[in-house]
mmCIF file of C-alpha atoms in Angstrom:
data_model
loop_
_atom_site.group_PDB
_atom_site.id
_atom_site.type_symbol
_atom_site.label_atom_id
_atom_site.label_comp_id
_atom_site.label_asym_id
_atom_site.label_seq_id
_atom_site.Cartn_x
_atom_site.Cartn_y
_atom_site.Cartn_z
ATOM 1 C CA MET A 1 6.945 31.027 -2.600
ATOM 2 C CA PHE A 2 7.986 29.208 0.607
ATOM 3 C CA GLN A 3 4.679 29.776 2.407
ATOM 4 C CA ASN A 4 3.497 26.189 1.877
ATOM 5 C CA LEU A 5 6.781 24.644 3.006
ATOM 6 C CA GLY A 6 6.202 23.157 6.452
ATOM 7 C CA VAL A 7 8.422 21.587 9.042
ATOM 8 C CA PRO A 8 8.512 18.135 7.364
ATOM 9 C CA GLY A 9 9.640 19.717 4.111
ATOM 10 C CA LEU A 10 12.377 21.640 5.862
ATOM 11 C CA VAL A 11 13.569 18.491 7.620
ATOM 12 C CA ILE A 12 13.808 16.633 4.302
ATOM 13 C CA ILE A 13 15.744 19.502 2.736
ATOM 14 C CA LEU A 14 18.162 19.668 5.687
ATOM 15 C CA ILE A 15 18.760 15.914 5.647
ATOM 16 C CA THR A 16 19.439 16.003 1.911
ATOM 17 C CA CYS A 17 21.856 18.898 2.347
ATOM 18 C CA ASP A 18 23.678 17.278 5.255
ATOM 19 C CA PHE A 19 24.061 13.767 3.874
ATOM 20 C CA GLY A 20 23.790 14.364 0.164
ATOM 21 C CA PRO A 21 21.757 12.512 -2.434
ATOM 22 C CA GLU A 22 23.980 9.417 -2.208
ATOM 23 C CA LYS A 23 23.043 8.667 1.410
ATOM 24 C CA SER A 24 19.358 9.670 1.183
ATOM 25 C CA PRO A 25 18.082 6.256 -0.044
ATOM 26 C CA GLU A 26 19.990 4.520 2.766
ATOM 27 C CA ILE A 27 18.491 6.835 5.355
ATOM 28 C CA GLY A 28 15.016 6.297 3.878
ATOM 29 C CA ARG A 29 15.397 2.525 4.029
ATOM 30 C CA ALA A 30 16.581 2.663 7.634
ATOM 31 C CA PHE A 31 13.653 4.889 8.563
ATOM 32 C CA GLY A 32 11.222 2.522 6.825
ATOM 33 C CA ARG A 33 12.657 -0.490 8.654
ATOM 34 C CA THR A 34 12.365 1.348 11.945
ATOM 35 C CA LEU A 35 8.720 2.182 11.302
ATOM 36 C CA SER A 36 7.872 -1.397 10.326
ATOM 37 C CA GLU A 37 9.582 -2.770 13.461
ATOM 38 C CA TYR A 38 7.685 -0.266 15.598
ATOM 39 C CA LYS A 39 4.407 -1.224 13.926
ATOM 40 C CA SER A 40 4.939 -4.949 14.465
ATOM 41 C CA ALA A 41 5.977 -4.420 18.093
ATOM 42 C CA THR A 42 2.920 -2.332 18.894
ATOM 43 C CA LYS A 43 0.668 -4.831 17.117
ATOM 44 C CA GLY A 44 2.133 -7.586 19.279
ATOM 45 C CA LEU A 45 1.474 -5.581 22.434
ATOM 46 C CA VAL A 46 -2.107 -4.843 21.415
ATOM 47 C CA ASP A 47 -2.758 -8.498 20.574
ATOM 48 C CA GLU A 48 -1.321 -9.549 23.936
ATOM 49 C CA GLU A 49 -3.542 -7.086 25.806
ATOM 50 C CA LYS A 50 -6.619 -8.251 23.889
ATOM 51 C CA ARG A 51 -5.785 -11.848 24.778
ATOM 52 C CA LYS A 52 -5.444 -10.921 28.486
ATOM 53 C CA ILE A 53 -8.765 -9.080 28.456
ATOM 54 C CA LYS A 54 -10.468 -11.999 26.717
ATOM 55 C CA ASN A 55 -9.161 -14.436 29.347
ATOM 56 C CA LEU A 56 -10.413 -12.224 32.183
ATOM 57 C CA SER A 57 -13.883 -11.663 30.724
ATOM 58 C CA TYR A 58 -15.354 -15.079 31.542
#
């Protein structure tokens, strides 16, 4: 029955048990914000590197 339950599933279950269903949406929102900030920061770094390479190429 639990053969298909992987590590991510266990983590979700443990978080829900620790914080309860009231805090789960808050934690999800915070995690989503963190991922979007990380994505925008890495995109900025990649764009900056591309701009540097473009300036050096000619």
